[in-house]
Amino acid sequence: MQTDPKPGTLYIVGTPIGNLEDMTFRAVRILQTVDIIAAEDTRHTGKLLQHFLVKTPQISYHEHNRQSRIPELLEHLKNGQAIALVTDAGIPLISDPGYELVKACIEAHLPIVPIPGATAAITALSAAGLPTDKFVFEGFLPTKAQQRQEHLESLQTESRTMIFYESPHRLQETLQNLAEIFGSDRQIVLARELTKLHEEFWRGTIGEAKASYQNREPIGEYTLVVGGIPPDKPQLSEAELKAELIAIMSQGISRSQASRELAKVTSLPRRHLYQLALAIKTFDQEPDIIE
């Protein structure tokens, strides 16, 4: 049912992630009829508005000015103006700014209306060929190496399909991290340039992806869809893994070999298991080195 924007309402408007034909009729109408468009990048959104003949004034709202902008936007809403929140591509708040504004509107008892649209995570998942009945969206990984490693380690026994976003200049490093922590045999799909002319889906194992991208320059934004741990593999806690390592090493097997054997039955990376083995003080430290 077509209705004009309601006064004092914040509209969360999805915009295309690449192909402009993915813009909905409803999204265009809302952008044409609200009082203000709060955009992550007014220059970028300006091109979209020009294409769809939208002349509504814009105001910038992004990661660096959100604290000062929120009171201003709330004041506009309280005065009865309707505002559309958009991001550079896709649905606002999905790895993009907007959460604080939505939360502030809820606390101020101001209405919020979502206008659905495309999002890279679901678009990639739908064509990846990995299980879709259960999945988890992780967005961008931490930029600091230690935080990134700790976060990925927390996902080692995740059985659901995982979705990550990654920029081209960090892709090779991320594939290396995934191989070290999830293991080289885990299934992965790399989706790039989604909905655009050069859309591409690369499918294989993490090890194969790592080898492939050693000889090619990553181009465009990537959505990574990573398979969860196989359901037939045991999902053990850290304490249980250490107990298994102790049981193996008590047979006179080295830490390195024990890690290798346990990796085969758990699908966990050998390096991770070896670090757990080193933390076990029951046995003398061997000079062996895991490769």
PDB file of C-alpha atoms in Angstrom:
ATOM      1  CA  MET A   1       0.000   0.000   0.000  1.00  0.00           C
ATOM      2  CA  GLN A   2       1.512   3.299  -1.092  1.00  0.00           C
ATOM      3  CA  THR A   3       1.544   6.012   1.542  1.00  0.00           C
ATOM      4  CA  ASP A   4       3.568   9.176   1.955  1.00  0.00           C
ATOM      5  CA  PRO A   5       6.321   9.203   4.597  1.00  0.00           C
ATOM      6  CA  LYS A   6       4.940   9.714   8.088  1.00  0.00           C
ATOM      7  CA  PRO A   7       6.075  12.855   9.947  1.00  0.00           C
ATOM      8  CA  GLY A   8       8.834  12.349  12.503  1.00  0.00           C
ATOM      9  CA  THR A   9       9.791   8.927  11.147  1.00  0.00           C
ATOM     10  CA  LEU A  10      13.255   7.527  10.445  1.00  0.00           C
ATOM     11  CA  TYR A  11      13.363   5.314   7.347  1.00  0.00           C
ATOM     12  CA  ILE A  12      16.208   2.786   7.010  1.00  0.00           C
ATOM     13  CA  VAL A  13      16.530   2.603   3.229  1.00  0.00           C
ATOM     14  CA  GLY A  14      18.379  -0.154   1.391  1.00  0.00           C
ATOM     15  CA  THR A  15      20.192   0.897  -1.784  1.00  0.00           C
ATOM     16  CA  PRO A  16      21.886  -1.189  -4.530  1.00  0.00           C
ATOM     17  CA  ILE A  17      25.217  -2.876  -3.801  1.00  0.00           C
ATOM     18  CA  GLY A  18      26.239  -2.480  -7.429  1.00  0.00           C
ATOM     19  CA  ASN A  19      23.535  -2.875 -10.049  1.00  0.00           C
ATOM     20  CA  LEU A  20      21.203   0.145  -9.988  1.00  0.00           C
ATOM     21  CA  GLU A  21      18.342  -2.029 -11.234  1.00  0.00           C
ATOM     22  CA  ASP A  22      18.208  -3.556  -7.749  1.00  0.00           C
ATOM     23  CA  MET A  23      16.769  -0.297  -6.374  1.00  0.00           C
ATOM     24  CA  THR A  24      13.156  -0.840  -5.292  1.00  0.00           C
ATOM     25  CA  PHE A  25      10.230   1.343  -6.323  1.00  0.00           C
ATOM     26  CA  ARG A  26       9.443   1.889  -2.655  1.00  0.00           C
ATOM     27  CA  ALA A  27      12.978   3.042  -1.872  1.00  0.00           C
ATOM     28  CA  VAL A  28      12.878   5.603  -4.694  1.00  0.00           C
ATOM     29  CA  ARG A  29       9.501   6.932  -3.541  1.00  0.00           C
ATOM     30  CA  ILE A  30      10.644   7.283   0.067  1.00  0.00           C
ATOM     31  CA  LEU A  31      13.829   9.103  -0.961  1.00  0.00           C
ATOM     32  CA  GLN A  32      11.789  11.432  -3.148  1.00  0.00           C
ATOM     33  CA  THR A  33       9.290  12.340  -0.441  1.00  0.00           C
ATOM     34  CA  VAL A  34      11.154  12.492   2.876  1.00  0.00           C
ATOM     35  CA  ASP A  35      12.386  15.853   4.105  1.00  0.00           C
ATOM     36  CA  ILE A  36      16.059  14.894   4.569  1.00  0.00           C
ATOM     37  CA  ILE A  37      18.385  12.106   3.465  1.00  0.00           C
ATOM     38  CA  ALA A  38      21.140  11.244   5.956  1.00  0.00           C
ATOM     39  CA  ALA A  39      23.916   9.748   3.827  1.00  0.00           C
ATOM     40  CA  GLU A  40      27.261   8.142   4.675  1.00  0.00           C
ATOM     41  CA  ASP A  41      28.891   9.914   1.707  1.00  0.00           C
ATOM     42  CA  THR A  42      26.779  12.673   0.173  1.00  0.00           C
ATOM     43  CA  ARG A  43      28.867  12.717  -3.018  1.00  0.00           C
ATOM     44  CA  HIS A  44      28.414   8.983  -3.557  1.00  0.00           C
ATOM     45  CA  THR A  45      24.705   9.075  -2.726  1.00  0.00           C
ATOM     46  CA  GLY A  46      24.323  12.184  -4.888  1.00  0.00           C
ATOM     47  CA  LYS A  47      25.063  10.096  -7.994  1.00  0.00           C
ATOM     48  CA  LEU A  48      22.355   7.614  -6.980  1.00  0.00           C
ATOM     49  CA  LEU A  49      19.845  10.402  -6.349  1.00  0.00           C
ATOM     50  CA  GLN A  50      20.647  12.027  -9.681  1.00  0.00           C
ATOM     51  CA  HIS A  51      20.051   8.732 -11.504  1.00  0.00           C
ATOM     52  CA  PHE A  52      16.595   8.365  -9.954  1.00  0.00           C
ATOM     53  CA  LEU A  53      15.732  12.085 -10.214  1.00  0.00           C
ATOM     54  CA  VAL A  54      15.605  12.553  -6.437  1.00  0.00           C
ATOM     55  CA  LYS A  55      16.051  16.172  -5.346  1.00  0.00           C
ATOM     56  CA  THR A  56      15.682  15.730  -1.572  1.00  0.00           C
ATOM     57  CA  PRO A  57      18.434  17.574   0.385  1.00  0.00           C
ATOM     58  CA  GLN A  58      21.173  15.500   1.991  1.00  0.00           C
ATOM     59  CA  ILE A  59      23.024  15.724   5.294  1.00  0.00           C
ATOM     60  CA  SER A  60      26.157  13.704   6.080  1.00  0.00           C
ATOM     61  CA  TYR A  61      25.987  11.012   8.735  1.00  0.00           C
ATOM     62  CA  HIS A  62      29.019   8.767   9.072  1.00  0.00           C
ATOM     63  CA  GLU A  63      31.377   7.081  11.527  1.00  0.00           C
ATOM     64  CA  HIS A  64      33.319  10.248  12.315  1.00  0.00           C
ATOM     65  CA  ASN A  65      30.495  12.729  12.873  1.00  0.00           C
ATOM     66  CA  ARG A  66      27.736  10.546  14.292  1.00  0.00           C
ATOM     67  CA  GLN A  67      28.038  11.860  17.859  1.00  0.00           C
ATOM     68  CA  SER A  68      27.399  15.443  16.788  1.00  0.00           C
ATOM     69  CA  ARG A  69      24.858  14.540  14.096  1.00  0.00           C
ATOM     70  CA  ILE A  70      22.532  12.377  16.204  1.00  0.00           C
ATOM     71  CA  PRO A  71      21.144  15.258  18.343  1.00  0.00           C
ATOM     72  CA  GLU A  72      20.611  17.291  15.184  1.00  0.00           C
ATOM     73  CA  LEU A  73      18.769  14.484  13.406  1.00  0.00           C
ATOM     74  CA  LEU A  74      16.645  13.777  16.477  1.00  0.00           C
ATOM     75  CA  GLU A  75      15.649  17.430  16.592  1.00  0.00           C
ATOM     76  CA  HIS A  76      14.510  17.276  12.960  1.00  0.00           C
ATOM     77  CA  LEU A  77      12.462  14.150  13.713  1.00  0.00           C
ATOM     78  CA  LYS A  78      10.891  15.668  16.824  1.00  0.00           C
ATOM     79  CA  ASN A  79       9.895  18.657  14.715  1.00  0.00           C
ATOM     80  CA  GLY A  80       7.922  16.340  12.448  1.00  0.00           C
ATOM     81  CA  GLN A  81      10.365  15.913   9.589  1.00  0.00           C
ATOM     82  CA  ALA A  82      10.820  12.504   7.961  1.00  0.00           C
ATOM     83  CA  ILE A  83      14.413  11.310   7.445  1.00  0.00           C
ATOM     84  CA  ALA A  84      15.811   8.538   5.232  1.00  0.00           C
ATOM     85  CA  LEU A  85      19.072   6.937   6.373  1.00  0.00           C
ATOM     86  CA  VAL A  86      21.197   5.462   3.579  1.00  0.00           C
ATOM     87  CA  THR A  87      24.681   4.035   3.326  1.00  0.00           C
ATOM     88  CA  ASP A  88      27.037   3.874   0.341  1.00  0.00           C
ATOM     89  CA  ALA A  89      25.688   0.462  -0.653  1.00  0.00           C
ATOM     90  CA  GLY A  90      23.248  -2.038   0.784  1.00  0.00           C
ATOM     91  CA  ILE A  91      21.259  -1.835   3.996  1.00  0.00           C
ATOM     92  CA  PRO A  92      22.389   0.686   6.637  1.00  0.00           C
ATOM     93  CA  LEU A  93      23.772  -0.692   9.930  1.00  0.00           C
ATOM     94  CA  ILE A  94      25.116  -3.890   8.275  1.00  0.00           C
ATOM     95  CA  SER A  95      28.855  -3.199   8.790  1.00  0.00           C
ATOM     96  CA  ASP A  96      27.972   0.478   8.307  1.00  0.00           C
ATOM     97  CA  PRO A  97      27.108   3.359  10.661  1.00  0.00           C
ATOM     98  CA  GLY A  98      23.565   3.800  11.952  1.00  0.00           C
ATOM     99  CA  TYR A  99      23.156   1.691  15.088  1.00  0.00           C
ATOM    100  CA  GLU A 100      23.562   4.625  17.481  1.00  0.00           C
ATOM    101  CA  LEU A 101      20.998   6.684  15.573  1.00  0.00           C
ATOM    102  CA  VAL A 102      18.442   3.869  15.592  1.00  0.00           C
ATOM    103  CA  LYS A 103      19.033   3.272  19.297  1.00  0.00           C
ATOM    104  CA  ALA A 104      18.618   7.003  20.010  1.00  0.00           C
ATOM    105  CA  CYS A 105      15.331   7.055  18.087  1.00  0.00           C
ATOM    106  CA  ILE A 106      14.022   4.082  20.056  1.00  0.00           C
ATOM    107  CA  GLU A 107      14.948   5.761  23.338  1.00  0.00           C
ATOM    108  CA  ALA A 108      13.177   8.935  22.173  1.00  0.00           C
ATOM    109  CA  HIS A 109      10.084   6.889  21.187  1.00  0.00           C
ATOM    110  CA  LEU A 110      10.404   7.944  17.542  1.00  0.00           C
ATOM    111  CA  PRO A 111       9.092   5.558  14.850  1.00  0.00           C
ATOM    112  CA  ILE A 112      11.516   3.613  12.640  1.00  0.00           C
ATOM    113  CA  VAL A 113      10.520   1.976   9.341  1.00  0.00           C
ATOM    114  CA  PRO A 114      12.849  -0.370   7.396  1.00  0.00           C
ATOM    115  CA  ILE A 115      12.805  -0.253   3.593  1.00  0.00           C
ATOM    116  CA  PRO A 116      14.393  -3.578   2.504  1.00  0.00           C
ATOM    117  CA  GLY A 117      17.047  -3.846  -0.165  1.00  0.00           C
ATOM    118  CA  ALA A 118      20.089  -5.776  -1.290  1.00  0.00           C
ATOM    119  CA  THR A 119      22.902  -6.751   1.070  1.00  0.00           C
ATOM    120  CA  ALA A 120      26.183  -8.385   0.071  1.00  0.00           C
ATOM    121  CA  ALA A 121      26.143 -11.008   2.838  1.00  0.00           C
ATOM    122  CA  ILE A 122      22.851 -12.625   1.846  1.00  0.00           C
ATOM    123  CA  THR A 123      23.495 -12.155  -1.870  1.00  0.00           C
ATOM    124  CA  ALA A 124      26.792 -14.054  -1.592  1.00  0.00           C
ATOM    125  CA  LEU A 125      25.342 -16.746   0.668  1.00  0.00           C
ATOM    126  CA  SER A 126      22.456 -17.445  -1.696  1.00  0.00           C
ATOM    127  CA  ALA A 127      24.806 -18.475  -4.521  1.00  0.00           C
ATOM    128  CA  ALA A 128      27.765 -19.815  -2.535  1.00  0.00           C
ATOM    129  CA  GLY A 129      26.704 -23.445  -2.464  1.00  0.00           C
ATOM    130  CA  LEU A 130      27.410 -23.840   1.264  1.00  0.00           C
ATOM    131  CA  PRO A 131      24.723 -24.664   3.880  1.00  0.00           C
ATOM    132  CA  THR A 132      22.216 -21.837   4.323  1.00  0.00           C
ATOM    133  CA  ASP A 133      19.926 -23.276   7.016  1.00  0.00           C
ATOM    134  CA  LYS A 134      22.143 -21.789   9.731  1.00  0.00           C
ATOM    135  CA  PHE A 135      24.735 -19.065   9.279  1.00  0.00           C
ATOM    136  CA  VAL A 136      26.498 -16.304  11.196  1.00  0.00           C
ATOM    137  CA  PHE A 137      27.506 -12.872   9.866  1.00  0.00           C
ATOM    138  CA  GLU A 138      30.886 -11.697  11.178  1.00  0.00           C
ATOM    139  CA  GLY A 139      31.410  -8.579   9.035  1.00  0.00           C
ATOM    140  CA  PHE A 140      34.962  -7.189   8.924  1.00  0.00           C
ATOM    141  CA  LEU A 141      37.633  -8.892  11.042  1.00  0.00           C
ATOM    142  CA  PRO A 142      39.699  -6.791  13.484  1.00  0.00           C
ATOM    143  CA  THR A 143      42.616  -4.990  11.854  1.00  0.00           C
ATOM    144  CA  LYS A 144      45.099  -5.728  14.666  1.00  0.00           C
ATOM    145  CA  ALA A 145      46.810  -9.092  14.241  1.00  0.00           C
ATOM    146  CA  GLN A 146      46.341 -10.384  17.803  1.00  0.00           C
ATOM    147  CA  GLN A 147      42.679  -9.381  17.989  1.00  0.00           C
ATOM    148  CA  ARG A 148      42.056 -10.950  14.590  1.00  0.00           C
ATOM    149  CA  GLN A 149      43.721 -14.211  15.639  1.00  0.00           C
ATOM    150  CA  GLU A 150      41.786 -14.354  18.909  1.00  0.00           C
ATOM    151  CA  HIS A 151      38.507 -13.699  17.132  1.00  0.00           C
ATOM    152  CA  LEU A 152      39.099 -16.397  14.525  1.00  0.00           C
ATOM    153  CA  GLU A 153      40.153 -18.848  17.237  1.00  0.00           C
ATOM    154  CA  SER A 154      36.820 -18.237  18.957  1.00  0.00           C
ATOM    155  CA  LEU A 155      35.147 -19.440  15.733  1.00  0.00           C
ATOM    156  CA  GLN A 156      37.197 -22.627  15.278  1.00  0.00           C
ATOM    157  CA  THR A 157      34.393 -24.933  16.373  1.00  0.00           C
ATOM    158  CA  GLU A 158      31.590 -22.899  14.759  1.00  0.00           C
ATOM    159  CA  SER A 159      29.340 -25.321  12.879  1.00  0.00           C
ATOM    160  CA  ARG A 160      27.315 -22.673  11.046  1.00  0.00           C
ATOM    161  CA  THR A 161      28.352 -21.174   7.718  1.00  0.00           C
ATOM    162  CA  MET A 162      30.309 -17.949   8.380  1.00  0.00           C
ATOM    163  CA  ILE A 163      30.184 -14.747   6.328  1.00  0.00           C
ATOM    164  CA  PHE A 164      32.969 -12.157   6.382  1.00  0.00           C
ATOM    165  CA  TYR A 165      33.611  -8.904   4.533  1.00  0.00           C
ATOM    166  CA  GLU A 166      37.149  -8.097   3.402  1.00  0.00           C
ATOM    167  CA  SER A 167      38.915  -5.380   1.458  1.00  0.00           C
ATOM    168  CA  PRO A 168      41.229  -6.307  -1.443  1.00  0.00           C
ATOM    169  CA  HIS A 169      44.434  -5.101   0.238  1.00  0.00           C
ATOM    170  CA  ARG A 170      43.871  -7.404   3.232  1.00  0.00           C
ATOM    171  CA  LEU A 171      42.495 -10.445   1.427  1.00  0.00           C
ATOM    172  CA  GLN A 172      45.740 -12.426   1.172  1.00  0.00           C
ATOM    173  CA  GLU A 173      46.542 -11.850   4.835  1.00  0.00           C
ATOM    174  CA  THR A 174      43.053 -12.969   5.802  1.00  0.00           C
ATOM    175  CA  LEU A 175      43.320 -16.152   3.735  1.00  0.00           C
ATOM    176  CA  GLN A 176      46.609 -16.891   5.500  1.00  0.00           C
ATOM    177  CA  ASN A 177      44.950 -16.376   8.899  1.00  0.00           C
ATOM    178  CA  LEU A 178      42.019 -18.592   7.934  1.00  0.00           C
ATOM    179  CA  ALA A 179      44.358 -21.358   6.779  1.00  0.00           C
ATOM    180  CA  GLU A 180      46.353 -21.238  10.004  1.00  0.00           C
ATOM    181  CA  ILE A 181      43.338 -21.247  12.307  1.00  0.00           C
ATOM    182  CA  PHE A 182      40.570 -23.096  10.423  1.00  0.00           C
ATOM    183  CA  GLY A 183      42.857 -25.385   8.443  1.00  0.00           C
ATOM    184  CA  SER A 184      43.557 -25.496   4.702  1.00  0.00           C
ATOM    185  CA  ASP A 185      40.853 -28.065   3.925  1.00  0.00           C
ATOM    186  CA  ARG A 186      37.874 -25.939   5.020  1.00  0.00           C
ATOM    187  CA  GLN A 187      35.514 -24.935   2.194  1.00  0.00           C
ATOM    188  CA  ILE A 188      35.369 -21.257   1.225  1.00  0.00           C
ATOM    189  CA  VAL A 189      33.657 -19.132  -1.411  1.00  0.00           C
ATOM    190  CA  LEU A 190      35.051 -15.736  -2.422  1.00  0.00           C
ATOM    191  CA  ALA A 191      32.416 -13.465  -3.947  1.00  0.00           C
ATOM    192  CA  ARG A 192      33.487 -10.178  -5.515  1.00  0.00           C
ATOM    193  CA  GLU A 193      31.876  -7.359  -7.501  1.00  0.00           C
ATOM    194  CA  LEU A 194      28.437  -8.686  -6.565  1.00  0.00           C
ATOM    195  CA  THR A 195      25.627  -7.655  -8.964  1.00  0.00           C
ATOM    196  CA  LYS A 196      28.167  -5.783 -11.122  1.00  0.00           C
ATOM    197  CA  LEU A 197      29.447  -6.501 -14.638  1.00  0.00           C
ATOM    198  CA  HIS A 198      32.464  -8.516 -13.445  1.00  0.00           C
ATOM    199  CA  GLU A 199      30.703 -10.456 -10.673  1.00  0.00           C
ATOM    200  CA  GLU A 200      32.707 -13.536  -9.707  1.00  0.00           C
ATOM    201  CA  PHE A 201      32.334 -16.520  -7.381  1.00  0.00           C
ATOM    202  CA  TRP A 202      35.489 -18.507  -6.566  1.00  0.00           C
ATOM    203  CA  ARG A 203      34.836 -21.860  -4.838  1.00  0.00           C
ATOM    204  CA  GLY A 204      37.268 -24.312  -3.242  1.00  0.00           C
ATOM    205  CA  THR A 205      39.250 -24.890  -0.057  1.00  0.00           C
ATOM    206  CA  ILE A 206      40.992 -22.213   1.971  1.00  0.00           C
ATOM    207  CA  GLY A 207      44.352 -23.695   0.952  1.00  0.00           C
ATOM    208  CA  GLU A 208      43.420 -23.549  -2.727  1.00  0.00           C
ATOM    209  CA  ALA A 209      42.189 -19.971  -2.361  1.00  0.00           C
ATOM    210  CA  LYS A 210      45.415 -18.969  -0.661  1.00  0.00           C
ATOM    211  CA  ALA A 211      47.468 -20.524  -3.486  1.00  0.00           C
ATOM    212  CA  SER A 212      45.265 -18.961  -6.162  1.00  0.00           C
ATOM    213  CA  TYR A 213      45.592 -15.455  -4.794  1.00  0.00           C
ATOM    214  CA  GLN A 214      49.362 -15.663  -4.477  1.00  0.00           C
ATOM    215  CA  ASN A 215      49.496 -15.136  -8.244  1.00  0.00           C
ATOM    216  CA  ARG A 216      46.626 -12.700  -8.744  1.00  0.00           C
ATOM    217  CA  GLU A 217      45.926  -9.214  -7.484  1.00  0.00           C
ATOM    218  CA  PRO A 218      42.684  -8.954  -5.471  1.00  0.00           C
ATOM    219  CA  ILE A 219      40.325  -6.420  -7.039  1.00  0.00           C
ATOM    220  CA  GLY A 220      37.073  -5.103  -5.572  1.00  0.00           C
ATOM    221  CA  GLU A 221      35.369  -5.702  -2.254  1.00  0.00           C
ATOM    222  CA  TYR A 222      35.089  -9.340  -1.167  1.00  0.00           C
ATOM    223  CA  THR A 223      32.454 -11.314   0.688  1.00  0.00           C
ATOM    224  CA  LEU A 224      33.904 -14.539   2.109  1.00  0.00           C
ATOM    225  CA  VAL A 225      31.558 -17.439   2.837  1.00  0.00           C
ATOM    226  CA  VAL A 226      33.315 -20.085   4.948  1.00  0.00           C
ATOM    227  CA  GLY A 227      31.973 -23.516   5.791  1.00  0.00           C
ATOM    228  CA  GLY A 228      31.510 -24.409   9.444  1.00  0.00           C
ATOM    229  CA  ILE A 229      33.227 -27.345  11.066  1.00  0.00           C
ATOM    230  CA  PRO A 230      31.852 -30.587   9.576  1.00  0.00           C
ATOM    231  CA  PRO A 231      29.067 -32.078  11.752  1.00  0.00           C
ATOM    232  CA  ASP A 232      30.796 -35.473  11.840  1.00  0.00           C
ATOM    233  CA  LYS A 233      33.875 -33.968  13.467  1.00  0.00           C
ATOM    234  CA  PRO A 234      34.033 -33.847  17.287  1.00  0.00           C
ATOM    235  CA  GLN A 235      33.633 -30.362  18.770  1.00  0.00           C
ATOM    236  CA  LEU A 236      35.775 -30.359  21.887  1.00  0.00           C
ATOM    237  CA  SER A 237      36.484 -27.640  24.420  1.00  0.00           C
ATOM    238  CA  GLU A 238      40.058 -26.514  25.077  1.00  0.00           C
ATOM    239  CA  ALA A 239      40.166 -28.635  28.255  1.00  0.00           C
ATOM    240  CA  GLU A 240      38.947 -31.683  26.312  1.00  0.00           C
ATOM    241  CA  LEU A 241      41.517 -31.094  23.576  1.00  0.00           C
ATOM    242  CA  LYS A 242      44.301 -30.957  26.155  1.00  0.00           C
ATOM    243  CA  ALA A 243      43.025 -34.182  27.696  1.00  0.00           C
ATOM    244  CA  GLU A 244      43.139 -35.855  24.276  1.00  0.00           C
ATOM    245  CA  LEU A 245      46.683 -34.581  23.706  1.00  0.00           C
ATOM    246  CA  ILE A 246      47.785 -35.879  27.112  1.00  0.00           C
ATOM    247  CA  ALA A 247      46.302 -39.286  26.305  1.00  0.00           C
ATOM    248  CA  ILE A 248      48.193 -39.425  23.011  1.00  0.00           C
ATOM    249  CA  MET A 249      51.484 -38.123  24.431  1.00  0.00           C
ATOM    250  CA  SER A 250      51.328 -40.564  27.335  1.00  0.00           C
ATOM    251  CA  GLN A 251      52.062 -43.249  24.743  1.00  0.00           C
ATOM    252  CA  GLY A 252      55.483 -41.721  24.173  1.00  0.00           C
ATOM    253  CA  ILE A 253      54.413 -39.657  21.155  1.00  0.00           C
ATOM    254  CA  SER A 254      55.887 -36.174  20.714  1.00  0.00           C
ATOM    255  CA  ARG A 255      53.866 -32.985  20.974  1.00  0.00           C
ATOM    256  CA  SER A 256      54.263 -32.389  17.253  1.00  0.00           C
ATOM    257  CA  GLN A 257      53.032 -35.850  16.250  1.00  0.00           C
ATOM    258  CA  ALA A 258      50.206 -35.765  18.812  1.00  0.00           C
ATOM    259  CA  SER A 259      49.029 -32.470  17.357  1.00  0.00           C
ATOM    260  CA  ARG A 260      49.132 -33.945  13.867  1.00  0.00           C
ATOM    261  CA  GLU A 261      47.076 -36.986  14.863  1.00  0.00           C
ATOM    262  CA  LEU A 262      44.460 -34.974  16.735  1.00  0.00           C
ATOM    263  CA  ALA A 263      44.151 -32.539  13.833  1.00  0.00           C
ATOM    264  CA  LYS A 264      43.077 -35.406  11.569  1.00  0.00           C
ATOM    265  CA  VAL A 265      40.045 -36.264  13.696  1.00  0.00           C
ATOM    266  CA  THR A 266      38.998 -32.764  14.748  1.00  0.00           C
ATOM    267  CA  SER A 267      39.662 -30.707  11.591  1.00  0.00           C
ATOM    268  CA  LEU A 268      41.380 -28.149  13.819  1.00  0.00           C
ATOM    269  CA  PRO A 269      44.657 -26.593  12.656  1.00  0.00           C
ATOM    270  CA  ARG A 270      47.767 -28.452  13.700  1.00  0.00           C
ATOM    271  CA  ARG A 271      49.453 -25.219  14.810  1.00  0.00           C
ATOM    272  CA  HIS A 272      46.633 -24.444  17.240  1.00  0.00           C
ATOM    273  CA  LEU A 273      46.757 -27.928  18.737  1.00  0.00           C
ATOM    274  CA  TYR A 274      50.540 -27.735  18.999  1.00  0.00           C
ATOM    275  CA  GLN A 275      50.247 -24.511  21.008  1.00  0.00           C
ATOM    276  CA  LEU A 276      47.854 -26.281  23.365  1.00  0.00           C
ATOM    277  CA  ALA A 277      50.321 -29.158  23.630  1.00  0.00           C
ATOM    278  CA  LEU A 278      53.121 -26.749  24.560  1.00  0.00           C
ATOM    279  CA  ALA A 279      50.953 -25.395  27.369  1.00  0.00           C
ATOM    280  CA  ILE A 280      50.768 -28.860  28.944  1.00  0.00           C
ATOM    281  CA  LYS A 281      53.497 -29.006  31.605  1.00  0.00           C
ATOM    282  CA  THR A 282      53.035 -32.685  32.452  1.00  0.00           C
ATOM    283  CA  PHE A 283      55.537 -33.686  29.789  1.00  0.00           C
ATOM    284  CA  ASP A 284      59.063 -32.477  29.206  1.00  0.00           C
ATOM    285  CA  GLN A 285      59.401 -29.938  26.416  1.00  0.00           C
ATOM    286  CA  GLU A 286      60.613 -31.621  23.255  1.00  0.00           C
ATOM    287  CA  PRO A 287      62.761 -29.720  20.764  1.00  0.00           C
ATOM    288  CA  ASP A 288      60.476 -30.790  17.890  1.00  0.00           C
ATOM    289  CA  ILE A 289      59.118 -28.069  15.606  1.00  0.00           C
ATOM    290  CA  ILE A 290      55.765 -28.155  13.899  1.00  0.00           C
ATOM    291  CA  GLU A 291      55.777 -27.155  10.254  1.00  0.00           C
TER     292      GLU A 291
END
